[in-house]
């Protein structure tokens, strides 16, 4: 039995979300509990689908679900009169783009898993494998908030707070050690209450905010932005959790800025949806911690949760970093929702 606990179609692509090249490709992003897929044709994002998979599902079942998703995307592409020429897949753990292997154990114990071979056999298409953070950073460089920047730090905060430095439109691909985790840095933001340093990810990762708010007596199961809304409405517990998260996030960003010196920081993931007031506060907090050097511009990502998928599509095309600016999204078509169990 494959337990799918949710299936949804993503929001329409933000303004400017298109790729270069004329071929239709299948894009897939795999991470623990999530399978996201898209059909990208020419300059259009044609279809997007997102499945939430129960944590109890093992690696074999997860792979089967991913293969089923690619089958549905390919069939839907055919109904649209498009024939995919290739597929790109990005993993939450590092993938070997040459051999299509995942060298890290990662969340689903992918070590040595021949991801590319599985997909090529299943789809009978050439497949490119990459890292979701690097791919998302390159998509933002070519299509989103990183355009025009020679050096920016891409930080797609979610379950963790990963980061990658994108230089001249490219995130390093030759080493699996080029994507960092800012969430593992220490922060003393809550030391007055706890008497000790904590990991930034335990305080500032968007997924952590709901847990911390619940521990403070708040409602269970809220997203980071829901906690923010409650803070703005006068909820003292929510305000405390939100403010600590912002300060801890600023600690981590300031450390990265002092070491790497980016001219821009692009915040992706859940925080990309935060309001302008949040980004003003975050910029001030980081600037106050980096007084010895110019503070970078800090902006929300433009591609949202689609960044990794668009990056996967770009992996198959080798689009030049100086591609013409995109104009607008064109079309979004829903896939039929699968049954809850099979």
mmCIF file of N, CA and C in Angstrom, residues 205-330:
data_model
loop_
_atom_site.group_PDB
_atom_site.id
_atom_site.type_symbol
_atom_site.label_atom_id
_atom_site.label_comp_id
_atom_site.label_asym_id
_atom_site.label_seq_id
_atom_site.Cartn_x
_atom_site.Cartn_y
_atom_site.Cartn_z
ATOM 1 N N UNK A 205 14.020 27.804 11.826
ATOM 2 C CA UNK A 205 13.484 27.097 10.660
ATOM 3 C C UNK A 205 11.965 27.215 10.669
ATOM 4 N N UNK A 206 11.341 27.555 9.551
ATOM 5 C CA UNK A 206 9.889 27.749 9.540
ATOM 6 C C UNK A 206 9.108 26.599 10.165
ATOM 7 N N UNK A 207 9.537 25.354 9.935
ATOM 8 C CA UNK A 207 8.812 24.217 10.499
ATOM 9 C C UNK A 207 8.927 24.178 12.023
ATOM 10 N N UNK A 208 9.976 24.821 12.569
ATOM 11 C CA UNK A 208 10.166 24.811 14.018
ATOM 12 C C UNK A 208 9.235 25.787 14.718
ATOM 13 N N UNK A 209 8.793 26.812 14.008
ATOM 14 C CA UNK A 209 7.985 27.839 14.669
ATOM 15 C C UNK A 209 6.675 27.280 15.209
ATOM 16 N N UNK A 210 6.034 26.430 14.434
ATOM 17 C CA UNK A 210 4.784 25.839 14.898
ATOM 18 C C UNK A 210 4.982 25.018 16.154
ATOM 19 N N UNK A 211 6.061 24.239 16.203
ATOM 20 C CA UNK A 211 6.344 23.431 17.392
ATOM 21 C C UNK A 211 6.631 24.310 18.597
ATOM 22 N N UNK A 212 7.387 25.373 18.411
ATOM 23 C CA UNK A 212 7.724 26.251 19.532
ATOM 24 C C UNK A 212 6.492 27.006 20.027
ATOM 25 N N UNK A 213 5.644 27.386 19.092
ATOM 26 C CA UNK A 213 4.418 28.083 19.500
ATOM 27 C C UNK A 213 3.507 27.144 20.287
ATOM 28 N N UNK A 214 3.409 25.906 19.847
ATOM 29 C CA UNK A 214 2.603 24.925 20.581
ATOM 30 C C UNK A 214 3.177 24.699 21.977
ATOM 31 N N UNK A 215 4.516 24.602 22.077
ATOM 32 C CA UNK A 215 5.153 24.401 23.376
ATOM 33 C C UNK A 215 4.925 25.586 24.308
ATOM 34 N N UNK A 216 4.689 26.772 23.724
ATOM 35 C CA UNK A 216 4.433 27.972 24.521
ATOM 36 C C UNK A 216 2.957 28.112 24.888
ATOM 37 N N UNK A 217 2.166 27.080 24.555
ATOM 38 C CA UNK A 217 0.751 27.113 24.907
ATOM 39 C C UNK A 217 -0.179 27.495 23.779
ATOM 40 N N UNK A 218 0.364 27.648 22.573
ATOM 41 C CA UNK A 218 -0.459 28.048 21.436
ATOM 42 C C UNK A 218 -1.112 26.866 20.745
ATOM 43 N N UNK A 219 -1.855 27.171 19.715
ATOM 44 C CA UNK A 219 -2.555 26.145 18.942
ATOM 45 C C UNK A 219 -1.561 25.272 18.183
ATOM 46 N N UNK A 220 -1.872 24.005 18.109
ATOM 47 C CA UNK A 220 -0.972 23.063 17.446
ATOM 48 C C UNK A 220 -1.153 23.102 15.930
ATOM 49 N N UNK A 221 -0.073 22.743 15.213
ATOM 50 C CA UNK A 221 -0.153 22.533 13.772
ATOM 51 C C UNK A 221 -0.147 23.775 12.914
ATOM 52 N N UNK A 222 0.272 24.914 13.447
ATOM 53 C CA UNK A 222 0.262 26.144 12.650
ATOM 54 C C UNK A 222 1.549 26.278 11.855
ATOM 55 N N UNK A 223 1.439 26.914 10.686
ATOM 56 C CA UNK A 223 2.615 27.217 9.877
ATOM 57 C C UNK A 223 3.324 28.440 10.441
ATOM 58 N N UNK A 224 4.532 28.685 9.934
ATOM 59 C CA UNK A 224 5.284 29.857 10.389
ATOM 60 C C UNK A 224 4.526 31.147 10.108
ATOM 61 N N UNK A 225 3.929 31.250 8.909
ATOM 62 C CA UNK A 225 3.213 32.484 8.574
ATOM 63 C C UNK A 225 1.949 32.637 9.395
ATOM 64 N N UNK A 226 1.336 31.536 9.809
ATOM 65 C CA UNK A 226 0.165 31.619 10.696
ATOM 66 C C UNK A 226 0.583 32.130 12.070
ATOM 67 N N UNK A 227 1.754 31.691 12.535
ATOM 68 C CA UNK A 227 2.275 32.217 13.794
ATOM 69 C C UNK A 227 2.529 33.718 13.670
ATOM 70 N N UNK A 228 3.068 34.130 12.518
ATOM 71 C CA UNK A 228 3.309 35.554 12.280
ATOM 72 C C UNK A 228 2.003 36.346 12.316
ATOM 73 N N UNK A 229 0.972 35.826 11.693
ATOM 74 C CA UNK A 229 -0.324 36.504 11.690
ATOM 75 C C UNK A 229 -0.865 36.659 13.105
ATOM 76 N N UNK A 230 -0.707 35.637 13.918
ATOM 77 C CA UNK A 230 -1.165 35.728 15.302
ATOM 78 C C UNK A 230 -0.336 36.729 16.102
ATOM 79 N N UNK A 231 0.958 36.786 15.779
ATOM 80 C CA UNK A 231 1.806 37.770 16.453
ATOM 81 C C UNK A 231 1.349 39.194 16.127
ATOM 82 N N UNK A 232 1.038 39.430 14.864
ATOM 83 C CA UNK A 232 0.578 40.760 14.458
ATOM 84 C C UNK A 232 -0.773 41.099 15.070
ATOM 85 N N UNK A 233 -1.550 40.071 15.384
ATOM 86 C CA UNK A 233 -2.871 40.291 15.983
ATOM 87 C C UNK A 233 -2.799 40.483 17.496
ATOM 88 N N UNK A 234 -1.596 40.424 18.076
ATOM 89 C CA UNK A 234 -1.444 40.698 19.497
ATOM 90 C C UNK A 234 -1.223 39.487 20.375
ATOM 91 N N UNK A 235 -1.042 38.311 19.788
ATOM 92 C CA UNK A 235 -0.782 37.101 20.559
ATOM 93 C C UNK A 235 0.658 37.170 21.087
ATOM 94 N N UNK A 236 0.811 37.283 22.411
ATOM 95 C CA UNK A 236 2.138 37.492 22.996
ATOM 96 C C UNK A 236 3.048 36.285 22.809
ATOM 97 N N UNK A 237 2.492 35.082 22.947
ATOM 98 C CA UNK A 237 3.311 33.880 22.754
ATOM 99 C C UNK A 237 3.796 33.787 21.311
ATOM 100 N N UNK A 238 2.910 34.079 20.362
ATOM 101 C CA UNK A 238 3.290 34.046 18.951
ATOM 102 C C UNK A 238 4.340 35.106 18.653
ATOM 103 N N UNK A 239 4.180 36.304 19.233
ATOM 104 C CA UNK A 239 5.145 37.379 19.007
ATOM 105 C C UNK A 239 6.523 36.991 19.546
ATOM 106 N N UNK A 240 6.549 36.337 20.709
ATOM 107 C CA UNK A 240 7.823 35.925 21.292
ATOM 108 C C UNK A 240 8.521 34.899 20.389
ATOM 109 N N UNK A 241 7.768 33.913 19.933
ATOM 110 C CA UNK A 241 8.330 32.875 19.063
ATOM 111 C C UNK A 241 8.812 33.486 17.754
ATOM 112 N N UNK A 242 7.996 34.360 17.153
ATOM 113 C CA UNK A 242 8.346 34.967 15.868
ATOM 114 C C UNK A 242 9.579 35.856 15.993
ATOM 115 N N UNK A 243 9.639 36.660 17.046
ATOM 116 C CA UNK A 243 10.777 37.571 17.217
ATOM 117 C C UNK A 243 12.070 36.803 17.474
ATOM 118 N N UNK A 244 11.984 35.740 18.275
ATOM 119 C CA UNK A 244 13.185 34.929 18.487
ATOM 120 C C UNK A 244 13.661 34.301 17.187
ATOM 121 N N UNK A 245 12.709 33.846 16.368
ATOM 122 C CA UNK A 245 13.078 33.236 15.087
ATOM 123 C C UNK A 245 13.778 34.248 14.188
ATOM 124 N N UNK A 246 13.255 35.463 14.135
ATOM 125 C CA UNK A 246 13.874 36.486 13.284
ATOM 126 C C UNK A 246 15.295 36.799 13.756
ATOM 127 N N UNK A 247 15.474 36.953 15.061
ATOM 128 C CA UNK A 247 16.798 37.281 15.580
ATOM 129 C C UNK A 247 17.783 36.144 15.340
ATOM 130 N N UNK A 248 17.329 34.905 15.528
ATOM 131 C CA UNK A 248 18.214 33.760 15.290
ATOM 132 C C UNK A 248 18.571 33.645 13.807
ATOM 133 N N UNK A 249 17.591 33.887 12.947
ATOM 134 C CA UNK A 249 17.838 33.850 11.504
ATOM 135 C C UNK A 249 18.849 34.930 11.131
ATOM 136 N N UNK A 250 18.718 36.106 11.727
ATOM 137 C CA UNK A 250 19.667 37.188 11.467
ATOM 138 C C UNK A 250 21.068 36.803 11.938
ATOM 139 N N UNK A 251 21.175 36.091 13.057
ATOM 140 C CA UNK A 251 22.485 35.613 13.511
ATOM 141 C C UNK A 251 23.147 34.751 12.434
ATOM 142 N N UNK A 252 22.374 33.809 11.892
ATOM 143 C CA UNK A 252 22.929 32.889 10.901
ATOM 144 C C UNK A 252 23.293 33.614 9.611
ATOM 145 N N UNK A 253 22.412 34.486 9.139
ATOM 146 C CA UNK A 253 22.688 35.212 7.906
ATOM 147 C C UNK A 253 23.901 36.113 8.065
ATOM 148 N N UNK A 254 24.022 36.754 9.222
ATOM 149 C CA UNK A 254 25.171 37.630 9.448
ATOM 150 C C UNK A 254 26.477 36.837 9.421
ATOM 151 N N UNK A 255 26.476 35.649 10.003
ATOM 152 C CA UNK A 255 27.680 34.809 9.973
ATOM 153 C C UNK A 255 28.053 34.453 8.537
ATOM 154 N N UNK A 256 27.040 34.079 7.741
ATOM 155 C CA UNK A 256 27.297 33.736 6.344
ATOM 156 C C UNK A 256 27.797 34.934 5.555
ATOM 157 N N UNK A 257 27.233 36.089 5.816
ATOM 158 C CA UNK A 257 27.632 37.309 5.111
ATOM 159 C C UNK A 257 29.081 37.674 5.446
ATOM 160 N N UNK A 258 29.454 37.560 6.709
ATOM 161 C CA UNK A 258 30.813 37.909 7.107
ATOM 162 C C UNK A 258 31.843 36.960 6.489
ATOM 163 N N UNK A 259 31.481 35.707 6.312
ATOM 164 C CA UNK A 259 32.417 34.726 5.756
ATOM 165 C C UNK A 259 32.455 34.771 4.230
ATOM 166 N N UNK A 260 31.276 34.876 3.596
ATOM 167 C CA UNK A 260 31.174 34.733 2.144
ATOM 168 C C UNK A 260 31.083 36.061 1.395
ATOM 169 N N UNK A 261 30.576 37.097 2.043
ATOM 170 C CA UNK A 261 30.504 38.405 1.413
ATOM 171 C C UNK A 261 29.618 38.512 0.189
ATOM 172 N N UNK A 262 28.417 37.943 0.176
ATOM 173 C CA UNK A 262 27.548 38.078 -0.999
ATOM 174 C C UNK A 262 27.027 39.496 -1.135
ATOM 175 N N UNK A 263 26.705 39.893 -2.354
ATOM 176 C CA UNK A 263 26.127 41.217 -2.549
ATOM 177 C C UNK A 263 24.613 41.193 -2.382
ATOM 178 N N UNK A 264 24.037 39.995 -2.385
ATOM 179 C CA UNK A 264 22.592 39.861 -2.249
ATOM 180 C C UNK A 264 22.291 38.558 -1.515
ATOM 181 N N UNK A 265 21.213 38.548 -0.747
ATOM 182 C CA UNK A 265 20.720 37.323 -0.112
ATOM 183 C C UNK A 265 19.282 37.127 -0.571
ATOM 184 N N UNK A 266 18.995 35.967 -1.153
ATOM 185 C CA UNK A 266 17.660 35.647 -1.650
ATOM 186 C C UNK A 266 17.044 34.618 -0.710
ATOM 187 N N UNK A 267 15.975 34.998 -0.052
ATOM 188 C CA UNK A 267 15.317 34.139 0.935
ATOM 189 C C UNK A 267 14.175 33.386 0.259
ATOM 190 N N UNK A 268 14.313 32.070 0.184
ATOM 191 C CA UNK A 268 13.271 31.243 -0.403
ATOM 192 C C UNK A 268 12.506 30.468 0.647
ATOM 193 N N UNK A 269 11.754 29.472 0.208
ATOM 194 C CA UNK A 269 10.979 28.677 1.144
ATOM 195 C C UNK A 269 9.831 29.461 1.741
ATOM 196 N N UNK A 270 9.437 29.097 2.954
ATOM 197 C CA UNK A 270 8.262 29.693 3.595
ATOM 198 C C UNK A 270 8.418 31.193 3.842
ATOM 199 N N UNK A 271 9.619 31.625 4.206
ATOM 200 C CA UNK A 271 9.811 33.046 4.526
ATOM 201 C C UNK A 271 9.700 33.954 3.307
ATOM 202 N N UNK A 272 9.776 33.395 2.112
ATOM 203 C CA UNK A 272 9.623 34.223 0.914
ATOM 204 C C UNK A 272 8.238 34.851 0.846
ATOM 205 N N UNK A 273 7.271 34.252 1.573
ATOM 206 C CA UNK A 273 5.902 34.768 1.565
ATOM 207 C C UNK A 273 5.659 35.797 2.657
ATOM 208 N N UNK A 274 6.667 36.091 3.475
ATOM 209 C CA UNK A 274 6.496 37.073 4.549
ATOM 210 C C UNK A 274 6.313 38.472 3.973
ATOM 211 N N UNK A 275 5.774 39.381 4.786
ATOM 212 C CA UNK A 275 5.458 40.721 4.295
ATOM 213 C C UNK A 275 6.698 41.618 4.265
ATOM 214 N N UNK A 276 6.516 42.815 3.718
ATOM 215 C CA UNK A 276 7.630 43.749 3.576
ATOM 216 C C UNK A 276 8.201 44.164 4.919
ATOM 217 N N UNK A 277 7.342 44.263 5.939
ATOM 218 C CA UNK A 277 7.810 44.662 7.267
ATOM 219 C C UNK A 277 8.810 43.645 7.813
ATOM 220 N N UNK A 278 8.570 42.376 7.541
ATOM 221 C CA UNK A 278 9.497 41.340 7.997
ATOM 222 C C UNK A 278 10.865 41.522 7.360
ATOM 223 N N UNK A 279 10.891 41.766 6.061
ATOM 224 C CA UNK A 279 12.176 41.915 5.380
ATOM 225 C C UNK A 279 12.887 43.199 5.810
ATOM 226 N N UNK A 280 12.140 44.245 6.118
ATOM 227 C CA UNK A 280 12.787 45.460 6.643
ATOM 228 C C UNK A 280 13.464 45.157 7.971
ATOM 229 N N UNK A 281 12.763 44.456 8.864
ATOM 230 C CA UNK A 281 13.346 44.108 10.164
ATOM 231 C C UNK A 281 14.553 43.197 9.991
ATOM 232 N N UNK A 282 14.445 42.225 9.081
ATOM 233 C CA UNK A 282 15.544 41.286 8.879
ATOM 234 C C UNK A 282 16.776 42.012 8.346
ATOM 235 N N UNK A 283 16.579 42.933 7.384
ATOM 236 C CA UNK A 283 17.712 43.692 6.846
ATOM 237 C C UNK A 283 18.396 44.501 7.951
ATOM 238 N N UNK A 284 17.607 45.158 8.790
ATOM 239 C CA UNK A 284 18.183 45.959 9.877
ATOM 240 C C UNK A 284 18.952 45.071 10.855
ATOM 241 N N UNK A 285 18.381 43.914 11.171
ATOM 242 C CA UNK A 285 19.021 43.018 12.136
ATOM 243 C C UNK A 285 20.347 42.492 11.597
ATOM 244 N N UNK A 286 20.385 42.135 10.325
ATOM 245 C CA UNK A 286 21.632 41.644 9.733
ATOM 246 C C UNK A 286 22.651 42.780 9.630
ATOM 247 N N UNK A 287 22.197 43.953 9.207
ATOM 248 C CA UNK A 287 23.112 45.102 9.092
ATOM 249 C C UNK A 287 23.733 45.444 10.435
ATOM 250 N N UNK A 288 22.957 45.315 11.512
ATOM 251 C CA UNK A 288 23.483 45.606 12.835
ATOM 252 C C UNK A 288 24.534 44.619 13.300
ATOM 253 N N UNK A 289 24.568 43.457 12.678
ATOM 254 C CA UNK A 289 25.527 42.428 13.044
ATOM 255 C C UNK A 289 26.732 42.397 12.100
ATOM 256 N N UNK A 290 26.711 43.173 11.040
ATOM 257 C CA UNK A 290 27.797 43.152 10.038
ATOM 258 C C UNK A 290 28.319 44.565 9.798
ATOM 259 N N UNK A 291 28.512 45.298 10.851
ATOM 260 C CA UNK A 291 28.870 46.705 10.721
ATOM 261 C C UNK A 291 30.225 46.914 10.059
ATOM 262 N N UNK A 292 31.096 45.914 10.105
ATOM 263 C CA UNK A 292 32.447 46.082 9.557
ATOM 264 C C UNK A 292 32.483 45.940 8.041
ATOM 265 N N UNK A 293 31.359 45.577 7.420
ATOM 266 C CA UNK A 293 31.315 45.473 5.971
ATOM 267 C C UNK A 293 29.927 45.855 5.491
ATOM 268 N N UNK A 294 29.812 46.264 4.232
ATOM 269 C CA UNK A 294 28.491 46.663 3.724
ATOM 270 C C UNK A 294 27.499 45.507 3.809
ATOM 271 N N UNK A 295 26.310 45.809 4.265
ATOM 272 C CA UNK A 295 25.268 44.789 4.372
ATOM 273 C C UNK A 295 24.721 44.476 2.977
ATOM 274 N N UNK A 296 24.439 43.234 2.701
ATOM 275 C CA UNK A 296 23.894 42.886 1.393
ATOM 276 C C UNK A 296 22.416 43.253 1.289
ATOM 277 N N UNK A 297 21.936 43.309 0.080
ATOM 278 C CA UNK A 297 20.500 43.450 -0.143
ATOM 279 C C UNK A 297 19.853 42.105 0.190
ATOM 280 N N UNK A 298 18.776 42.121 0.950
ATOM 281 C CA UNK A 298 18.064 40.892 1.315
ATOM 282 C C UNK A 298 16.665 40.960 0.725
ATOM 283 N N UNK A 299 16.343 40.007 -0.146
ATOM 284 C CA UNK A 299 15.081 40.050 -0.883
ATOM 285 C C UNK A 299 14.403 38.684 -0.849
ATOM 286 N N UNK A 300 13.076 38.651 -1.003
ATOM 287 C CA UNK A 300 12.386 37.364 -1.103
ATOM 288 C C UNK A 300 12.597 36.732 -2.473
ATOM 289 N N UNK A 301 12.637 35.420 -2.498
ATOM 290 C CA UNK A 301 12.727 34.707 -3.771
ATOM 291 C C UNK A 301 11.482 34.971 -4.599
ATOM 292 N N UNK A 302 11.614 34.956 -5.902
ATOM 293 C CA UNK A 302 10.488 35.218 -6.793
ATOM 294 C C UNK A 302 9.814 33.955 -7.298
ATOM 295 N N UNK A 303 10.516 32.832 -7.267
ATOM 296 C CA UNK A 303 9.967 31.607 -7.837
ATOM 297 C C UNK A 303 9.242 30.748 -6.817
ATOM 298 N N UNK A 304 9.342 31.122 -5.547
ATOM 299 C CA UNK A 304 8.613 30.412 -4.517
ATOM 300 C C UNK A 304 8.998 28.946 -4.452
ATOM 301 N N UNK A 305 8.008 28.093 -4.188
ATOM 302 C CA UNK A 305 8.245 26.673 -4.035
ATOM 303 C C UNK A 305 8.505 25.977 -5.363
ATOM 304 N N UNK A 306 8.380 26.718 -6.468
ATOM 305 C CA UNK A 306 8.649 26.142 -7.782
ATOM 306 C C UNK A 306 10.128 26.212 -8.178
ATOM 307 N N UNK A 307 10.941 26.857 -7.363
ATOM 308 C CA UNK A 307 12.335 27.086 -7.745
ATOM 309 C C UNK A 307 13.062 25.784 -8.043
ATOM 310 N N UNK A 308 12.914 24.780 -7.178
ATOM 311 C CA UNK A 308 13.632 23.526 -7.391
ATOM 312 C C UNK A 308 13.170 22.832 -8.665
ATOM 313 N N UNK A 309 11.863 22.891 -8.941
ATOM 314 C CA UNK A 309 11.347 22.257 -10.158
ATOM 315 C C UNK A 309 11.850 22.954 -11.410
ATOM 316 N N UNK A 310 11.815 24.279 -11.396
ATOM 317 C CA UNK A 310 12.328 25.015 -12.549
ATOM 318 C C UNK A 310 13.825 24.775 -12.709
ATOM 319 N N UNK A 311 14.525 24.650 -11.583
ATOM 320 C CA UNK A 311 15.940 24.320 -11.655
ATOM 321 C C UNK A 311 16.175 22.938 -12.241
ATOM 322 N N UNK A 312 15.301 21.988 -11.894
ATOM 323 C CA UNK A 312 15.419 20.645 -12.466
ATOM 324 C C UNK A 312 15.228 20.682 -13.977
ATOM 325 N N UNK A 313 14.274 21.496 -14.434
ATOM 326 C CA UNK A 313 14.068 21.632 -15.875
ATOM 327 C C UNK A 313 15.284 22.261 -16.544
ATOM 328 N N UNK A 314 15.867 23.256 -15.902
ATOM 329 C CA UNK A 314 17.043 23.913 -16.468
ATOM 330 C C UNK A 314 18.237 22.962 -16.542
ATOM 331 N N UNK A 315 18.316 22.019 -15.602
ATOM 332 C CA UNK A 315 19.413 21.054 -15.633
ATOM 333 C C UNK A 315 19.435 20.268 -16.940
ATOM 334 N N UNK A 316 18.269 20.028 -17.502
ATOM 335 C CA UNK A 316 18.194 19.233 -18.729
ATOM 336 C C UNK A 316 18.560 20.037 -19.960
ATOM 337 N N UNK A 317 18.649 21.370 -19.803
ATOM 338 C CA UNK A 317 18.789 22.233 -20.973
ATOM 339 C C UNK A 317 20.094 22.989 -21.022
ATOM 340 N N UNK A 318 20.730 23.142 -19.871
ATOM 341 C CA UNK A 318 21.961 23.926 -19.865
ATOM 342 C C UNK A 318 21.721 25.340 -20.314
ATOM 343 N N UNK A 319 20.628 25.960 -19.830
ATOM 344 C CA UNK A 319 20.282 27.313 -20.265
ATOM 345 C C UNK A 319 21.357 28.298 -19.875
ATOM 346 N N UNK A 320 21.723 29.220 -20.743
ATOM 347 C CA UNK A 320 22.751 30.214 -20.418
ATOM 348 C C UNK A 320 22.284 31.160 -19.335
ATOM 349 N N UNK A 321 23.229 31.597 -18.524
ATOM 350 C CA UNK A 321 22.890 32.490 -17.420
ATOM 351 C C UNK A 321 22.396 33.834 -17.906
ATOM 352 N N UNK A 322 22.742 34.235 -19.122
ATOM 353 C CA UNK A 322 22.329 35.537 -19.630
ATOM 354 C C UNK A 322 21.114 35.420 -20.544
ATOM 355 N N UNK A 323 20.277 34.411 -20.290
ATOM 356 C CA UNK A 323 19.075 34.249 -21.102
ATOM 357 C C UNK A 323 18.198 35.483 -20.994
ATOM 358 N N UNK A 324 17.422 35.750 -22.019
ATOM 359 C CA UNK A 324 16.548 36.909 -22.019
ATOM 360 C C UNK A 324 15.578 36.848 -20.847
ATOM 361 N N UNK A 325 15.245 37.998 -20.226
ATOM 362 C CA UNK A 325 14.324 37.989 -19.096
ATOM 363 C C UNK A 325 12.979 37.406 -19.498
ATOM 364 N N UNK A 326 12.422 36.553 -18.641
ATOM 365 C CA UNK A 326 11.123 36.000 -18.943
ATOM 366 C C UNK A 326 10.032 37.061 -18.857
ATOM 367 N N UNK A 327 8.915 36.796 -19.483
ATOM 368 C CA UNK A 327 7.850 37.789 -19.550
ATOM 369 C C UNK A 327 6.727 37.471 -18.577
ATOM 370 N N UNK A 328 6.101 36.322 -18.705
ATOM 371 C CA UNK A 328 4.987 36.001 -17.825
ATOM 372 C C UNK A 328 4.719 34.505 -17.898
ATOM 373 N N UNK A 329 4.071 33.959 -16.857
ATOM 374 C CA UNK A 329 3.658 32.575 -16.940
ATOM 375 C C UNK A 329 2.519 32.445 -17.926
ATOM 376 N N UNK A 330 2.332 31.243 -18.463
ATOM 377 C CA UNK A 330 1.312 31.062 -19.484
ATOM 378 C C UNK A 330 0.120 30.231 -19.022
#
